[in-house]
Amino acid sequence: MSLARARVATARATARATASTARGGARRATTRVARARRAQDAMGDGSKPLRRAAATTRALREDDVDGLKVDELKDVLRTMALPVSGRKADLAARVKEALAARGEGEGEDEDEDATATIEAVVEATVEGRAVEEAEATFAEAREEGGVAETVMETRADAAPAETAAPVERRASVVEGWDEARAPTPGTAFWNAMPRATRADAREAEVTKTTSPLRVVHITAELAPIAKVGGLGDVVEGLARAHGKMGHAVTVILPFYSCLPTDKIDGLTHVMDYDVTKGRYQDGETRYFNFRTTAMRGRVNGIDVILLKPHDDERSNIFQGSKIYGGSYDEREAYLYFCRAAREFLIASGENPNIIHCHEWQACGFPMIFWGLRDAYGQDCDGMSNAKIMLTIHNLDSNGEARQEEFCATGVDASMFATVDKALDERTIGHNPERLCLLKGGIVYSNHVTTVSPTYATEILAGGGGFTGKNLVGNKHKFSGILNGIDPESWTPSDDPFIPYGYDSTNVKSQKALCKKYLQRGLGMKEDPDAPLVVCVSRLVPQKGVNLIEQAIRTTRFNGGQFVLLGTGHSDGVFRKMAETEEFGENSDSTRLMLMYSDALSHLLYAAADIVIVPSMFEPCGLTQMIALRYAALPLVRRTGGLADTVFDIDDASIDENERNGFVFDGTGAEDIDVALSRAFNLYKSKRSTFEEYQKRAMNVDNTWTEPAQSYIDLYRTL
Ligand code: ADP
């Protein structure tokens, strides 16, 4: 058995025993046994160990050690990590001795110890693990010296020299709670925006540049009006940071029919203009003028141009109730959008210094920008200053298009259909061969960035699959810049979505109130001492769906609470879980919110003690940075941007001041379990240290200040 597994089991048992000691009471033990028995029934296991455990508890409570059978005595000794060899009389004497050694082995404390005992047995049973294995695990962990605590050692007086830090008892009353402001359970209470905001609280002093650049972003997303994932946040944050620095920034975005136009200030019509577009039908491509409308507005202070087919075109492009996966053909729509953006820039007389494209959806732009210059001369567009930057936020989607589909840009694709340009070499010999838009974007941009240095390194080392190979060939113009988070959206002292704002001076009390508010609203047990674990994520394989599922189970078994907020095509496992009694809507410890809600996400970060991000790969990741800012300690898998931003609290090779969360390698259930156990252990047995890390986390600067400057420095080198 590995040390890792031994650590999991030991840490789990420790956390459980610690919680048990803190809560105490044989009554609760009985409830737990009943619950465990139900779980066991559901698993179809025999109930012998549980019956034995119940008998053991009873006997210990009544101080009737002599009434225990040999197996029961051995169970007790095992959970105390004491030898189990010898005759019945020896075993009974050893148990009595251990009980006497507790000093205060009577009354409530005796019940508490009985609870710890039974819980250790129940744990082993419920998790389908033999008592013997648990015992061996404890012993092995001890031998290997990796973990000092065992169930017995956690108990205050069993072995004082090696005892873990005593549990800090906390008052269960949450000071400052305002019942009048409490949320109503069963409602979408998170939309209430419980506080007024002070925009000035979020404004950081920024030195204005004396040589402003003109930057245009071409993107499929912009938070908050068109946000599906991190892309929307990044464009918003970067655009706003550059605007504050004095650069002239415009974001060009599709005018999706589902945009909340009430969140766009001063929306006005700019122009109707023609965009060349092609249509492939019956083996022939026909080109025509496609009337397009440009609207201008401001979104949270950012200048936005919105492009859409003119009403007369009766097109379904960008129609539907969702940004993606709506009722239109995304490939056609975004290729048209790229051409429409180019024609808008020409018609409006813009001459930007930088055209910053994002993801495959904008990759048609660099292709046609340089492709048309090759065909019609360098002056054909009047954008003499322009250099093109492409940022890859996720290599997972790279956009493929058949040659004839590319005609939606109004440009014949044959000029791109070679291996050195945009041909996807994996399709050579297939009928038809296809273009890879992301590859075209890489080849035709002046510079390519990805969103963290570690992800850039991982890609070049072979982690980027097919597109990664193209980046290796273009590595002279490839680099990684870490994303930031936007303080306008993410500042807990001034967040309108959270009921009790806080900064690092009052985080302890205010976070406790936010936690209670969330627990009340979601109908969970209002327990200030249950570690609240949160996951806010797209539910797709990249995000480590199996590990999220494991974390939900482990959290519950270890006496914590878990709230998942997520959507995505891999949500099936969570839908099933949500139908069970343990994890369903009446669970006191778990809520699986399979939906998208920006408002609820704010509240979750504010209430959380721990935020998990167990991604298989993560180009940058914003959730862990938001978590830090909201004083929730991130627990992450060491990959991509997670490795650049989260530094393990137990890693002695890292400067103590830099450590801010829990990091694990590997992809197995036991890997995340070990990390969770470490987090729970710190939370439960060294709460003031945990809180110190929380305060420190709030002071980590993951805003756009540095990354925005890095982008400007890079823009100026192009
Ligand atoms: P990705 O871009 O891969 O989805 P990131 O960590 O870069 O992942 O960004 C995710 C962003 O989307 C964060 O701001 C996170 O809070 C938000 N988010 C993800 N899922 C949801 C959801 N279901 N509801 C609200 N916000 C979500």
XYZ file of C-alpha atoms and ligand atoms in Angstrom:
745
model
C 0.000 0.000 0.000
C 1.383 3.354 -0.956
C 2.195 6.107 1.432
C -0.255 8.266 -0.475
C -3.134 5.918 0.285
C -2.018 5.527 3.823
C -2.054 9.283 4.161
C -5.562 9.473 2.749
C -6.914 6.940 5.173
C -5.102 8.394 8.120
C -5.958 11.958 7.337
C -9.585 10.998 6.768
C -9.759 9.190 10.039
C -8.079 12.103 11.736
C -10.467 14.618 10.266
C -13.396 12.454 11.181
C -12.239 11.854 14.705
C -11.465 15.518 15.141
C -14.903 16.495 13.948
C -16.400 13.864 16.115
C -14.574 15.035 19.194
C -15.619 18.586 18.499
C -19.240 17.732 18.055
C -19.418 14.879 20.448
C -22.309 12.880 21.674
C -23.312 9.281 21.335
C -26.718 10.372 20.087
C -25.090 11.655 16.955
C -23.031 8.531 16.668
C -26.228 6.559 16.638
C -27.619 8.757 13.874
C -24.456 8.282 11.926
C -24.651 4.553 12.346
C -28.226 4.627 11.077
C -27.187 6.701 8.093
C -24.205 4.515 7.455
C -26.397 1.451 7.687
C -28.709 2.904 5.055
C -25.684 3.571 2.861
C -24.440 0.101 3.463
C -27.830 -1.390 2.676
C -27.777 0.532 -0.557
C -24.391 -0.973 -1.294
C -25.650 -4.430 -0.499
C -22.898 -5.217 1.986
C -23.461 -7.357 5.051
C -24.100 -5.380 8.239
C -21.975 -7.443 10.586
C -19.257 -4.851 11.112
C -21.881 -2.215 11.828
C -23.669 -4.386 14.345
C -20.322 -4.961 15.941
C -19.565 -1.270 15.942
C -22.907 -0.484 17.561
C -22.285 -3.122 20.225
C -18.856 -1.657 20.838
C -20.232 1.808 21.327
C -22.875 0.577 23.710
C -20.333 -1.353 25.737
C -17.936 1.573 25.945
C -20.726 3.895 26.939
C -21.764 1.532 29.709
C -18.154 0.859 30.633
C -18.809 -2.811 30.026
C -15.529 -3.752 28.421
C -15.771 -7.238 29.817
C -19.023 -7.692 27.905
C -17.287 -7.244 24.557
C -16.484 -10.207 22.360
C -12.944 -10.854 21.102
C -13.670 -9.375 17.657
C -15.229 -6.311 19.233
C -12.290 -5.800 21.542
C -9.988 -6.082 18.552
C -12.046 -3.484 16.684
C -11.672 -1.058 19.546
C -7.945 -1.687 19.770
C -7.507 -1.307 16.033
C -9.226 2.033 15.998
C -6.956 3.054 18.844
C -3.963 1.844 16.816
C -3.046 -0.569 19.601
C -1.841 -4.182 19.251
C -4.578 -6.760 18.753
C -2.656 -9.909 19.672
C -3.256 -11.918 22.825
C -6.031 -13.667 24.704
C -9.414 -12.108 25.448
C -8.404 -11.101 28.961
C -5.260 -9.363 27.606
C -7.295 -7.518 25.026
C -9.865 -6.365 27.584
C -7.102 -5.213 29.916
C -5.478 -3.250 27.097
C -8.771 -1.543 26.226
C -9.429 -0.671 29.873
C -5.928 0.682 30.223
C -6.367 2.865 27.153
C -9.718 4.131 28.390
C -8.259 4.881 31.801
C -5.335 6.691 30.166
C -7.788 9.210 28.767
C -8.013 10.647 32.251
C -11.415 12.162 31.788
C -12.946 8.998 30.396
C -16.438 9.592 31.707
C -19.748 11.109 30.821
C -19.899 13.227 27.677
C -16.242 12.730 26.849
C -16.652 9.029 27.031
C -19.477 9.366 24.564
C -17.232 11.441 22.376
C -14.588 8.780 22.401
C -17.166 6.162 21.694
C -18.270 8.272 18.784
C -14.738 8.487 17.463
C -14.413 4.757 17.815
C -17.598 3.927 16.074
C -16.963 6.448 13.335
C -13.647 4.893 12.494
C -15.322 1.501 12.234
C -18.258 2.890 10.300
C -15.943 4.677 7.938
C -14.101 1.517 7.142
C -17.375 -0.268 6.586
C -19.219 2.376 4.644
C -16.396 2.822 2.262
C -16.281 -0.876 1.664
C -12.874 -1.077 3.251
C -12.100 -3.853 5.716
C -11.330 -2.835 9.267
C -8.057 -4.724 8.918
C -7.072 -2.644 5.941
C -7.762 0.583 7.792
C -5.656 -0.664 10.669
C -2.846 -1.674 8.348
C -3.089 1.695 6.708
C -2.739 3.525 9.978
C 0.185 1.385 10.988
C 1.908 1.822 7.648
C 1.442 5.558 7.690
C 2.975 5.637 11.113
C 5.881 3.452 10.117
C 6.652 5.552 7.083
C 6.590 8.554 9.325
C 4.567 10.594 6.829
C 1.717 11.314 9.179
C 1.860 11.545 12.906
C -1.822 11.658 13.648
C -4.110 8.662 13.991
C -7.581 8.425 15.349
C -6.311 7.740 18.805
C -3.626 10.363 18.700
C -6.117 13.031 17.837
C -7.870 12.436 21.083
C -6.572 14.955 23.485
C -4.754 12.783 25.957
C -3.932 9.443 24.421
C -0.383 10.240 23.390
C 0.384 13.835 24.254
C 3.822 13.953 22.664
C 2.500 13.236 19.168
C -0.929 14.760 19.450
C -2.184 16.979 16.613
C -2.976 20.564 17.504
C -6.066 20.685 19.697
C -9.295 21.508 18.007
C -10.153 25.157 18.364
C -13.692 25.269 19.602
C -15.725 28.001 17.992
C -18.955 29.605 18.946
C -21.724 28.408 16.666
C -23.440 31.775 16.782
C -22.495 33.915 13.812
C -21.997 37.473 15.029
C -23.585 40.231 12.981
C -26.256 38.086 11.330
C -29.207 40.157 10.234
C -32.295 37.982 10.129
C -34.210 40.671 8.254
C -31.826 40.272 5.317
C -31.866 36.478 5.329
C -32.602 34.832 1.994
C -35.735 32.800 1.372
C -34.881 29.159 0.779
C -36.241 27.644 -2.403
C -36.020 30.895 -4.369
C -33.387 32.231 -6.750
C -32.209 34.341 -3.816
C -28.786 34.877 -5.380
C -30.280 37.304 -7.908
C -31.336 39.702 -5.176
C -28.137 41.799 -5.238
C -28.314 42.399 -1.511
C -25.970 45.394 -1.361
C -25.421 48.706 -3.031
C -21.932 49.179 -4.468
C -19.407 51.944 -4.461
C -17.591 51.882 -7.788
C -14.800 54.006 -6.304
C -13.952 51.167 -3.903
C -12.810 49.131 -6.865
C -10.874 51.785 -8.743
C -7.138 51.334 -8.464
C -4.806 54.209 -9.254
C -3.297 53.692 -12.708
C -0.582 55.710 -14.375
C -1.782 56.941 -17.760
C 0.389 56.240 -20.754
C 1.845 59.122 -22.766
C 1.865 57.101 -25.978
C -1.519 55.432 -26.306
C -2.064 52.498 -28.618
C -5.217 51.883 -30.562
C -6.286 48.292 -29.848
C -9.201 46.407 -31.364
C -10.294 43.042 -29.966
C -12.127 40.545 -32.147
C -13.892 38.023 -29.970
C -16.893 35.752 -29.599
C -17.310 36.603 -25.897
C -17.294 39.633 -23.655
C -18.356 39.499 -20.011
C -20.880 40.113 -18.700
C -23.113 40.430 -21.764
C -21.744 37.468 -23.731
C -19.878 35.214 -21.354
C -19.729 31.467 -21.535
C -16.391 30.882 -19.851
C -13.108 32.551 -19.083
C -12.729 34.062 -22.562
C -15.439 36.614 -21.824
C -13.809 37.564 -18.524
C -10.372 37.896 -20.056
C -11.434 40.179 -22.891
C -13.405 42.342 -20.483
C -10.591 42.561 -17.949
C -7.838 43.206 -20.456
C -9.847 45.770 -22.416
C -10.759 47.661 -19.275
C -7.241 47.570 -17.879
C -5.847 48.967 -21.113
C -8.570 51.596 -21.228
C -7.618 52.747 -17.728
C -3.996 52.970 -18.788
C -5.088 55.446 -21.465
C -5.075 53.181 -24.522
C -7.965 53.414 -26.983
C -9.696 50.063 -26.945
C -12.661 48.749 -28.909
C -14.149 45.278 -28.693
C -15.848 43.884 -31.805
C -18.417 41.258 -30.891
C -21.264 39.483 -32.713
C -24.681 40.936 -31.996
C -26.177 37.709 -30.665
C -29.948 37.878 -30.516
C -29.735 36.718 -26.876
C -27.602 39.684 -25.752
C -29.094 41.529 -22.774
C -29.308 44.895 -24.517
C -30.332 46.585 -21.260
C -26.765 46.049 -20.068
C -25.330 47.950 -23.033
C -25.147 51.685 -22.462
C -25.947 54.134 -25.259
C -26.593 51.490 -27.880
C -26.735 53.306 -31.234
C -26.776 52.430 -34.866
C -23.446 53.175 -36.571
C -23.846 52.006 -40.129
C -25.219 49.470 -42.537
C -22.604 48.214 -44.971
C -21.908 45.397 -47.406
C -19.812 42.390 -46.562
C -18.721 39.966 -49.265
C -19.908 36.501 -48.395
C -19.961 33.235 -50.287
C -22.421 30.379 -50.422
C -21.599 26.904 -51.637
C -24.465 25.107 -53.300
C -24.734 22.309 -55.860
C -20.975 22.133 -56.340
C -20.632 25.845 -56.950
C -19.613 28.823 -54.827
C -21.488 32.035 -55.380
C -20.312 35.343 -53.869
C -22.672 38.198 -53.024
C -23.019 41.286 -50.825
C -24.408 40.583 -47.422
C -25.895 43.637 -45.759
C -24.577 44.059 -42.251
C -25.453 46.380 -39.378
C -22.926 47.790 -36.928
C -24.122 49.099 -33.563
C -22.021 50.865 -30.974
C -22.411 50.925 -27.192
C -20.552 50.727 -23.921
C -20.379 47.741 -21.618
C -19.056 48.595 -18.175
C -17.130 51.451 -19.722
C -15.723 49.447 -22.647
C -16.367 50.668 -26.196
C -18.147 47.866 -28.057
C -19.041 47.377 -31.715
C -21.720 44.773 -32.344
C -22.097 43.243 -35.801
C -25.102 41.419 -37.145
C -26.720 40.560 -40.424
C -29.077 43.323 -41.475
C -32.738 42.485 -40.822
C -33.426 42.286 -44.567
C -31.040 39.365 -44.881
C -33.428 37.148 -42.901
C -30.398 35.142 -41.769
C -30.278 32.941 -38.682
C -26.648 33.873 -37.994
C -26.227 34.625 -34.257
C -29.907 33.906 -33.597
C -31.071 31.694 -30.739
C -31.272 31.681 -26.990
C -27.622 30.811 -26.350
C -24.252 32.226 -27.371
C -23.030 28.881 -28.695
C -24.943 25.804 -29.739
C -27.847 27.950 -30.846
C -29.782 27.614 -34.021
C -27.065 28.831 -36.395
C -24.006 27.274 -38.029
C -21.102 28.502 -35.876
C -18.471 27.962 -38.541
C -20.341 29.992 -41.131
C -21.280 32.651 -38.581
C -17.792 33.308 -37.212
C -16.147 33.229 -40.645
C -18.658 35.838 -41.792
C -18.070 37.789 -38.553
C -14.318 37.979 -39.282
C -14.927 39.413 -42.721
C -17.577 41.784 -41.349
C -15.073 43.017 -38.742
C -12.462 43.707 -41.415
C -14.959 45.614 -43.575
C -16.167 47.588 -40.566
C -12.599 48.644 -39.725
C -12.060 49.756 -43.318
C -15.407 51.571 -43.598
C -14.983 53.358 -40.267
C -11.493 54.542 -41.134
C -9.996 52.922 -38.045
C -6.299 52.326 -38.300
C -5.543 50.302 -35.182
C -2.050 49.503 -33.992
C -3.097 46.109 -32.763
C -5.894 43.808 -33.813
C -6.107 41.291 -31.014
C -7.969 38.125 -32.050
C -9.184 35.461 -29.635
C -9.692 31.726 -30.164
C -10.598 29.877 -33.350
C -13.702 31.984 -33.846
C -11.550 35.015 -34.710
C -8.856 33.125 -36.656
C -10.480 33.829 -40.011
C -9.481 37.471 -39.439
C -5.671 37.137 -39.681
C -6.085 34.706 -42.550
C -8.160 36.996 -44.723
C -6.330 40.122 -43.525
C -3.000 38.914 -44.903
C -4.557 36.731 -47.605
C -6.325 39.739 -49.152
C -3.202 41.862 -48.840
C -1.317 39.151 -50.734
C -3.976 39.216 -53.424
C -4.703 42.974 -53.637
C -1.618 44.689 -52.256
C -0.539 45.914 -48.830
C -2.618 49.117 -49.064
C -5.914 47.449 -49.862
C -7.384 47.976 -46.384
C -5.922 51.313 -45.260
C -4.754 49.777 -41.981
C -1.105 50.621 -42.372
C -0.360 50.404 -38.623
C -2.004 47.125 -37.891
C -0.236 44.131 -36.389
C -2.147 41.043 -35.434
C -2.008 39.235 -32.130
C -3.780 35.939 -31.552
C -4.490 34.663 -28.063
C -5.277 30.990 -27.625
C -7.335 30.509 -24.496
C -7.836 26.801 -25.023
C -6.267 24.527 -27.621
C -9.123 22.082 -27.210
C -11.251 23.732 -29.878
C -9.434 24.557 -33.036
C -12.204 25.107 -35.565
C -12.219 23.045 -38.688
C -13.712 24.020 -42.009
C -13.990 22.408 -45.383
C -12.540 24.573 -48.110
C -15.943 25.394 -49.548
C -17.232 26.392 -46.096
C -14.475 28.985 -45.795
C -16.246 30.959 -48.535
C -18.383 32.484 -45.764
C -15.443 34.936 -45.481
C -15.968 35.922 -49.085
C -12.472 34.611 -49.839
C -11.597 31.500 -51.805
C -9.866 29.030 -49.467
C -7.495 27.579 -52.033
C -4.829 30.125 -51.072
C -4.769 28.630 -47.531
C -4.985 24.956 -48.431
C -1.336 24.016 -48.134
C 0.501 22.382 -45.254
C 2.542 25.502 -44.504
C -0.662 27.568 -44.211
C -3.976 26.292 -42.847
C -4.373 22.774 -44.225
C -4.983 20.276 -41.445
C -2.322 17.686 -42.353
C -4.237 14.992 -40.524
C -6.865 15.166 -43.274
C -4.486 14.768 -46.199
C -5.771 12.004 -48.444
C -9.261 12.313 -46.978
C -12.146 13.510 -49.070
C -12.517 16.357 -48.470
C -9.309 17.644 -46.922
C -10.000 20.296 -44.334
C -8.628 23.553 -43.026
C -7.766 24.080 -39.385
C -8.699 27.645 -38.532
C -6.542 27.810 -35.408
C -3.542 26.680 -37.418
C -4.324 29.404 -39.990
C -4.552 31.922 -37.151
C -1.169 30.869 -35.794
C 0.507 31.040 -39.188
C -1.009 34.406 -40.158
C -0.636 36.308 -36.878
C 2.375 38.425 -35.948
C 2.448 36.974 -32.486
C 0.587 34.244 -30.619
C 0.091 34.101 -26.895
C -1.465 31.627 -24.615
C -2.779 32.419 -21.215
C -0.106 31.181 -18.852
C 3.616 30.484 -19.047
C 3.227 26.888 -17.847
C 0.548 26.099 -20.433
C 2.873 27.537 -23.112
C 5.631 25.218 -21.912
C 3.287 22.234 -21.728
C 2.114 22.869 -25.288
C 5.645 23.063 -26.648
C 6.540 19.890 -24.768
C 3.862 17.976 -26.661
C 0.783 18.707 -24.560
C -0.976 20.622 -27.321
C -1.726 17.781 -29.714
C -1.943 18.669 -33.367
C -2.162 22.440 -32.961
C 0.658 22.276 -30.476
C 2.882 20.951 -33.264
C 2.116 24.060 -35.274
C 3.087 26.167 -32.321
C 6.386 24.323 -32.020
C 7.068 25.325 -35.620
C 6.181 28.930 -34.743
C 7.688 29.097 -31.298
C 9.728 32.188 -32.161
C 6.470 34.142 -32.030
C 4.788 32.316 -29.171
C 4.686 33.170 -25.464
C 2.551 32.837 -22.370
C 1.064 35.695 -20.343
C -0.971 34.890 -17.283
C -4.524 36.188 -17.264
C -5.712 38.512 -14.571
C -9.068 38.984 -12.955
C -10.997 42.188 -13.148
C -11.347 43.965 -9.809
C -14.464 45.704 -11.141
C -16.188 42.353 -11.142
C -14.335 40.602 -8.357
C -13.830 42.659 -5.212
C -15.447 41.199 -2.102
C -15.542 44.497 -0.228
C -17.759 45.902 -2.913
C -19.518 43.037 -4.603
C -23.227 43.687 -5.058
C -23.984 39.970 -5.211
C -22.737 39.157 -1.740
C -24.669 40.065 1.383
C -21.770 40.895 3.698
C -18.762 42.502 2.012
C -15.280 42.099 3.406
C -11.600 42.782 3.060
C -8.650 41.150 4.757
C -9.319 42.991 8.026
C -12.781 41.540 8.608
C -12.825 38.482 6.393
C -13.260 36.031 9.240
C -16.538 37.399 10.563
C -18.011 38.509 7.245
C -17.203 35.321 5.396
C -18.924 33.392 8.154
C -22.027 35.502 7.499
C -21.850 34.885 3.757
C -21.541 31.183 4.496
C -24.586 31.222 6.720
C -26.486 33.220 4.094
C -25.665 30.624 1.455
C -26.452 27.702 3.746
C -29.792 29.278 4.645
C -30.648 30.114 1.042
C -29.772 26.677 -0.261
C -31.453 24.940 2.661
C -28.299 23.296 3.925
C -27.350 22.784 7.527
C -26.268 26.128 8.996
C -23.023 24.853 10.375
C -20.238 27.439 10.678
C -17.661 24.738 11.329
C -18.328 22.446 8.393
C -15.675 23.237 5.786
C -17.537 24.508 2.722
C -16.043 23.248 -0.527
C -17.142 24.874 -3.761
C -16.636 24.128 -7.442
C -17.699 26.588 -10.156
C -16.979 25.070 -13.510
C -17.954 24.107 -16.988
C -18.690 20.403 -16.663
C -16.579 18.979 -19.446
C -13.814 16.349 -19.348
C -11.092 19.024 -19.221
C -12.298 20.085 -15.793
C -11.692 16.682 -14.185
C -15.292 15.568 -13.857
C -14.343 12.309 -12.084
C -12.278 14.176 -9.550
C -15.084 16.648 -8.912
C -17.399 13.706 -8.276
C -14.854 12.150 -5.936
C -14.443 15.407 -4.062
C -18.199 15.675 -3.533
C -18.282 12.214 -1.968
C -15.151 12.658 0.111
C -16.295 16.021 1.405
C -19.565 14.580 2.607
C -17.945 11.559 4.230
C -15.496 13.827 6.006
C -18.179 16.031 7.466
C -17.823 18.951 5.057
C -20.308 20.654 2.765
C -20.088 20.887 -1.015
C -21.756 23.155 -3.549
C -21.252 22.570 -7.256
C -22.272 25.217 -9.770
C -21.772 24.036 -13.311
C -23.100 23.251 -16.735
C -21.782 21.245 -19.639
C -22.186 18.078 -21.605
C -20.524 15.935 -18.923
C -23.064 16.830 -16.270
C -24.822 13.415 -16.433
C -22.980 11.987 -13.447
C -24.028 14.952 -11.308
C -27.637 14.740 -12.466
C -27.657 11.144 -11.266
C -26.034 12.089 -7.973
C -28.583 14.852 -7.460
C -31.331 12.226 -7.552
C -29.928 10.347 -4.568
C -30.888 10.994 -0.966
C -27.297 11.672 0.062
C -26.550 14.322 -2.538
C -30.039 15.428 -3.555
C -31.985 18.558 -2.817
C -32.743 17.594 0.769
C -29.179 16.752 1.683
C -27.897 18.876 4.531
C -24.389 18.875 3.125
C -24.490 18.946 -0.663
C -26.040 21.057 -3.399
C -25.517 20.263 -7.065
C -26.610 23.372 -8.937
C -26.488 22.355 -12.601
C -26.984 25.774 -14.092
C -25.157 28.935 -15.039
C -25.437 31.909 -12.727
C -22.922 34.682 -12.463
C -24.714 36.010 -9.367
C -24.627 32.675 -7.556
C -20.974 32.193 -8.454
C -20.103 35.410 -6.601
C -21.944 34.238 -3.534
C -20.252 30.847 -3.661
C -16.767 32.316 -3.781
C -17.663 34.596 -0.875
C -19.028 31.765 1.258
C -16.461 29.083 0.400
C -13.610 27.907 2.579
C -12.083 25.842 -0.214
C -12.541 26.051 -3.995
C -11.512 23.030 -6.040
C -10.144 23.135 -9.598
C -9.017 19.590 -10.414
C -8.554 20.170 -14.168
C -6.850 17.652 -16.422
C -5.331 20.627 -18.196
C -5.933 24.306 -17.594
C -4.632 27.001 -19.934
C -4.922 29.582 -17.162
C -8.009 29.209 -15.025
C -9.759 32.131 -13.395
C -11.638 30.322 -10.660
C -8.585 29.738 -8.500
C -7.634 33.413 -8.777
C -11.134 34.559 -7.903
C -11.100 32.106 -4.999
C -7.893 33.627 -3.628
C -9.339 37.115 -3.869
C -12.405 35.951 -1.958
C -10.264 34.241 0.705
C -11.286 30.725 -0.287
C -8.201 28.541 -0.440
C -7.846 26.910 -3.859
C -7.266 23.187 -4.141
C -5.959 22.446 -7.615
C -4.281 19.917 -9.856
C -0.783 21.026 -10.812
C -1.213 21.932 -14.484
C -1.048 25.031 -16.719
C -2.044 28.277 -15.095
C -3.038 26.498 -11.889
C 0.626 25.651 -11.401
C 1.516 29.320 -11.958
C -0.882 30.692 -9.380
C -1.405 28.175 -6.563
C 1.466 27.169 -4.286
C 1.091 24.391 -1.808
C 0.870 25.248 1.851
C 2.945 22.183 2.759
C 5.634 22.661 0.104
C 8.776 23.584 1.977
C 10.604 24.382 -1.267
C 8.363 27.436 -1.739
C 8.778 30.658 0.170
C 6.360 30.568 3.099
C 4.781 33.870 2.038
C 3.950 32.570 -1.413
C 2.064 29.506 -0.240
C -1.645 29.909 -0.729
C -3.498 26.637 -1.342
C -3.399 22.895 -1.871
C -1.850 21.308 -4.924
C -1.861 17.709 -6.088
C -0.431 15.776 -8.991
C -1.914 12.669 -10.534
C -5.411 11.996 -11.723
C -6.624 9.326 -9.305
C -9.309 9.554 -6.671
C -6.713 9.120 -3.948
C -4.741 12.091 -5.288
C -7.530 14.568 -4.706
C -8.484 12.789 -1.487
C -5.041 13.385 -0.026
C -5.225 17.071 -0.875
C -8.729 17.366 0.560
C -7.674 15.582 3.713
C -4.794 18.001 4.156
C -7.146 20.924 3.647
C -9.735 19.550 6.070
C -7.095 18.737 8.609
C -5.787 22.286 8.549
C -9.296 23.706 8.664
C -10.432 21.552 11.536
C -7.402 21.274 13.739
C -5.485 24.478 13.026
C -8.196 26.924 12.174
C -6.223 30.045 13.004
C -3.474 28.962 10.581
C -6.113 28.297 7.936
C -7.527 31.778 8.534
C -4.080 33.310 8.308
C -3.690 31.767 4.849
C -7.112 33.099 3.900
C -6.096 36.636 4.798
C -2.859 36.268 2.945
C -4.654 34.897 -0.123
C -6.696 38.086 -0.351
C -3.541 40.094 -0.743
C -2.222 38.136 -3.727
C -2.375 40.490 -6.694
C -3.881 38.533 -9.576
C -5.538 41.561 -11.134
C -4.760 42.794 -14.624
C -2.145 45.328 -13.557
C 0.867 43.210 -14.447
C -0.526 41.144 -17.325
C -1.981 44.252 -18.993
C 1.458 45.864 -18.949
C 3.012 42.667 -20.330
C 0.586 42.771 -23.267
C 1.410 46.412 -23.958
C 5.143 45.635 -23.864
C 4.554 42.809 -26.301
C 2.310 44.910 -28.595
C 5.077 47.488 -28.836
C 7.591 44.907 -30.025
C 5.462 43.854 -33.033
P -12.992 28.145 -18.658
O -12.763 29.405 -19.412
O -12.221 26.986 -19.168
O -14.443 27.827 -18.483
P -11.873 29.602 -16.389
O -11.497 29.167 -15.024
O -10.839 30.287 -17.200
O -12.456 28.330 -17.150
O -13.114 30.599 -16.305
C -14.329 30.182 -15.818
C -15.180 31.395 -15.511
O -16.539 31.065 -15.732
C -15.062 31.838 -14.080
O -15.329 33.222 -14.001
C -16.185 31.048 -13.402
O -16.636 31.685 -12.217
C -17.239 31.099 -14.485
N -18.182 29.984 -14.506
C -17.965 28.716 -14.905
N -19.085 27.989 -14.800
C -20.029 28.811 -14.292
C -21.408 28.651 -13.933
N -22.034 27.494 -14.084
N -22.065 29.721 -13.453
C -21.428 30.910 -13.300
N -20.148 31.122 -13.608
C -19.447 30.088 -14.113
